[in-house]
PDB file of C-alpha atoms in Angstrom:
ATOM      1  CA  ALA A   1       0.000   0.000   0.000  1.00 50.00           C
ATOM      2  CA  ALA A   2       3.050   2.217  -0.163  1.00 56.00           C
ATOM      3  CA  GLY A   3       2.690   5.316  -2.311  1.00 56.00           C
ATOM      4  CA  GLN A   4      -1.091   5.074  -2.431  1.00 56.00           C
ATOM      5  CA  ASN A   5      -2.797   8.434  -2.656  1.00 55.00           C
ATOM      6  CA  LYS A   6      -5.543   8.335  -0.009  1.00 55.00           C
ATOM      7  CA  GLN A   7      -7.258  11.463  -1.381  1.00 55.00           C
ATOM      8  CA  HIS A   8      -8.475   9.553  -4.421  1.00 53.00           C
ATOM      9  CA  PHE A   9      -9.556   6.466  -2.513  1.00 52.00           C
ATOM     10  CA  ILE A  10     -13.363   6.212  -2.900  1.00 53.00           C
ATOM     11  CA  THR A  11     -15.444   4.803  -0.069  1.00 54.00           C
ATOM     12  CA  LYS A  12     -18.995   3.492  -0.036  1.00 57.00           C
ATOM     13  CA  ASN A  13     -20.083   6.596   1.893  1.00 60.00           C
ATOM     14  CA  THR A  14     -19.056   9.045  -0.824  1.00 62.00           C
ATOM     15  CA  ALA A  15     -22.399   8.874  -2.677  1.00 60.00           C
ATOM     16  CA  LYS A  16     -24.302   9.224   0.594  1.00 62.00           C
ATOM     17  CA  LEU A  17     -22.199  12.237   1.561  1.00 60.00           C
ATOM     18  CA  ASP A  18     -22.831  13.842  -1.840  1.00 61.00           C
ATOM     19  CA  ARG A  19     -26.595  13.400  -1.463  1.00 59.00           C
ATOM     20  CA  GLU A  20     -26.578  14.882   2.041  1.00 57.00           C
ATOM     21  CA  THR A  21     -24.520  17.875   0.945  1.00 56.00           C
ATOM     22  CA  GLU A  22     -26.890  18.658  -1.923  1.00 55.00           C
ATOM     23  CA  GLU A  23     -30.001  18.350   0.260  1.00 57.00           C
ATOM     24  CA  LEU A  24     -28.882  20.807   2.922  1.00 60.00           C
ATOM     25  CA  HIS A  25     -31.092  23.860   3.167  1.00 65.00           C
ATOM     26  CA  HIS A  26     -32.119  26.372   5.802  1.00 70.00           C
ATOM     27  CA  ASP A  27     -35.453  26.188   7.543  1.00 80.00           C
ATOM     28  CA  ARG A  28     -37.840  28.862   6.407  1.00 85.00           C
ATOM     29  CA  VAL A  29     -40.560  30.735   8.263  1.00 86.00           C
ATOM     30  CA  SER A  30     -43.804  28.729   8.135  1.00 89.00           C
ATOM     31  CA  LEU A  31     -46.760  30.082   6.173  1.00 89.00           C
ATOM     32  CA  GLU A  32     -48.737  30.065   9.434  1.00 92.00           C
ATOM     33  CA  VAL A  33     -46.290  32.592  10.902  1.00 92.00           C
ATOM     34  CA  GLY A  34     -46.468  34.650   7.690  1.00 93.00           C
ATOM     35  CA  LYS A  35     -50.266  34.812   7.924  1.00 94.00           C
ATOM     36  CA  VAL A  36     -50.108  35.851  11.591  1.00 94.00           C
ATOM     37  CA  ILE A  37     -47.672  38.669  10.715  1.00 95.00           C
ATOM     38  CA  GLN A  38     -49.908  39.810   7.868  1.00 95.00           C
ATOM     39  CA  GLN A  39     -53.100  39.730   9.979  1.00 94.00           C
ATOM     40  CA  GLY A  40     -51.418  41.480  12.917  1.00 94.00           C
ATOM     41  CA  ARG A  41     -49.989  44.153  10.647  1.00 94.00           C
ATOM     42  CA  GLN A  42     -53.325  44.755   8.926  1.00 95.00           C
ATOM     43  CA  SER A  43     -55.216  44.879  12.239  1.00 94.00           C
ATOM     44  CA  LYS A  44     -52.912  47.743  13.277  1.00 93.00           C
ATOM     45  CA  GLY A  45     -53.509  49.454   9.919  1.00 95.00           C
ATOM     46  CA  LEU A  46     -49.854  49.181   8.855  1.00 94.00           C
ATOM     47  CA  THR A  47     -48.436  48.535   5.398  1.00 95.00           C
ATOM     48  CA  GLN A  48     -45.372  46.310   4.998  1.00 95.00           C
ATOM     49  CA  LYS A  49     -43.319  49.476   4.618  1.00 96.00           C
ATOM     50  CA  ASP A  50     -44.786  51.008   7.806  1.00 96.00           C
ATOM     51  CA  LEU A  51     -44.041  47.878   9.818  1.00 96.00           C
ATOM     52  CA  ALA A  52     -40.527  47.686   8.373  1.00 96.00           C
ATOM     53  CA  THR A  53     -39.874  51.310   9.327  1.00 96.00           C
ATOM     54  CA  LYS A  54     -41.265  50.710  12.815  1.00 95.00           C
ATOM     55  CA  ILE A  55     -38.887  47.783  13.475  1.00 95.00           C
ATOM     56  CA  ASN A  56     -35.946  49.326  11.597  1.00 96.00           C
ATOM     57  CA  GLU A  57     -35.783  46.725   8.817  1.00 94.00           C
ATOM     58  CA  LYS A  58     -36.193  46.831   5.028  1.00 95.00           C
ATOM     59  CA  PRO A  59     -39.702  46.336   3.580  1.00 95.00           C
ATOM     60  CA  GLN A  60     -38.371  43.299   1.685  1.00 95.00           C
ATOM     61  CA  VAL A  61     -37.689  41.605   5.049  1.00 94.00           C
ATOM     62  CA  ILE A  62     -41.377  41.893   5.979  1.00 94.00           C
ATOM     63  CA  ALA A  63     -42.431  40.663   2.525  1.00 95.00           C
ATOM     64  CA  ASP A  64     -40.122  37.643   2.866  1.00 94.00           C
ATOM     65  CA  TYR A  65     -41.459  36.785   6.335  1.00 93.00           C
ATOM     66  CA  GLU A  66     -45.084  37.065   5.203  1.00 94.00           C
ATOM     67  CA  SER A  67     -44.512  34.901   2.128  1.00 94.00           C
ATOM     68  CA  GLY A  68     -42.550  32.247   4.035  1.00 90.00           C
ATOM     69  CA  ARG A  69     -39.288  32.853   2.137  1.00 90.00           C
ATOM     70  CA  ALA A  70     -37.318  34.256   5.092  1.00 90.00           C
ATOM     71  CA  ILE A  71     -34.882  32.307   7.235  1.00 89.00           C
ATOM     72  CA  PRO A  72     -36.083  32.949  10.804  1.00 90.00           C
ATOM     73  CA  ASN A  73     -33.976  35.385  12.788  1.00 91.00           C
ATOM     74  CA  ASN A  74     -34.871  35.623  16.478  1.00 92.00           C
ATOM     75  CA  GLN A  75     -34.015  39.334  16.701  1.00 94.00           C
ATOM     76  CA  VAL A  76     -36.253  40.226  13.759  1.00 94.00           C
ATOM     77  CA  MET A  77     -39.014  37.885  14.991  1.00 94.00           C
ATOM     78  CA  GLY A  78     -38.882  39.565  18.419  1.00 94.00           C
ATOM     79  CA  LYS A  79     -39.155  43.037  16.882  1.00 95.00           C
ATOM     80  CA  ILE A  80     -42.123  41.992  14.726  1.00 95.00           C
ATOM     81  CA  GLU A  81     -43.805  40.334  17.741  1.00 94.00           C
ATOM     82  CA  ARG A  82     -43.529  43.529  19.782  1.00 94.00           C
ATOM     83  CA  ALA A  83     -44.696  45.715  16.877  1.00 95.00           C
ATOM     84  CA  ILE A  84     -47.859  43.690  16.110  1.00 95.00           C
ATOM     85  CA  GLY A  85     -48.449  42.388  19.642  1.00 94.00           C
ATOM     86  CA  LEU A  86     -48.765  38.733  18.601  1.00 93.00           C
ATOM     87  CA  LYS A  87     -46.599  35.702  19.328  1.00 93.00           C
ATOM     88  CA  LEU A  88     -44.714  34.271  16.353  1.00 92.00           C
ATOM     89  CA  ARG A  89     -42.652  31.621  18.128  1.00 88.00           C
ATOM     90  CA  GLY A  90     -43.405  28.657  20.352  1.00 86.00           C
ATOM     91  CA  LYS A  91     -46.588  26.626  20.536  1.00 86.00           C
ATOM     92  CA  ASP A  92     -49.110  29.474  20.869  1.00 88.00           C
ATOM     93  CA  ILE A  93     -48.433  31.287  17.594  1.00 89.00           C
ATOM     94  CA  GLY A  94     -50.953  34.036  16.917  1.00 90.00           C
ATOM     95  CA  LYS A  95     -51.920  34.549  20.568  1.00 91.00           C
ATOM     96  CA  PRO A  96     -51.592  38.050  22.049  1.00 90.00           C
ATOM     97  CA  LEU A  97     -48.185  38.870  23.431  1.00 82.00           C
ATOM     98  CA  GLU A  98     -48.110  39.210  27.208  1.00 77.00           C
ATOM     99  CA  THR A  99     -46.475  42.513  27.975  1.00 60.00           C
ATOM    100  CA  GLY A 100     -45.634  41.922  31.606  1.00 56.00           C
ATOM    101  CA  PRO A 101     -42.784  43.530  33.545  1.00 55.00           C
ATOM    102  CA  LYS A 102     -39.338  42.304  32.578  1.00 54.00           C
ATOM    103  CA  GLY A 103     -37.810  40.662  35.624  1.00 47.00           C
ATOM    104  CA  LYS A 104     -34.305  39.318  36.025  1.00 48.00           C
TER     105      LYS A 104
END
């Protein structure tokens, strides 16, 4: 086995590894969350641009979240939750946000 180039040695797992690499993708925001954002925004009488301005993001970010194309970002989700007053994370999505005192 002297002088064998290990880099070109093909194993049975190579095809499996290739398939896994090609199938990797980021989780997207669910359509349920997108609908909640849209309903919450409309109930407050805000356009996508208004909401974006309010949370200091680009209007395209709001459009992506509402259409389910966005990759969830907890900071952005938190800002949207506070702006529309509805939960977007956890098991009670769409329920009103409890605005209790922040305790440490």
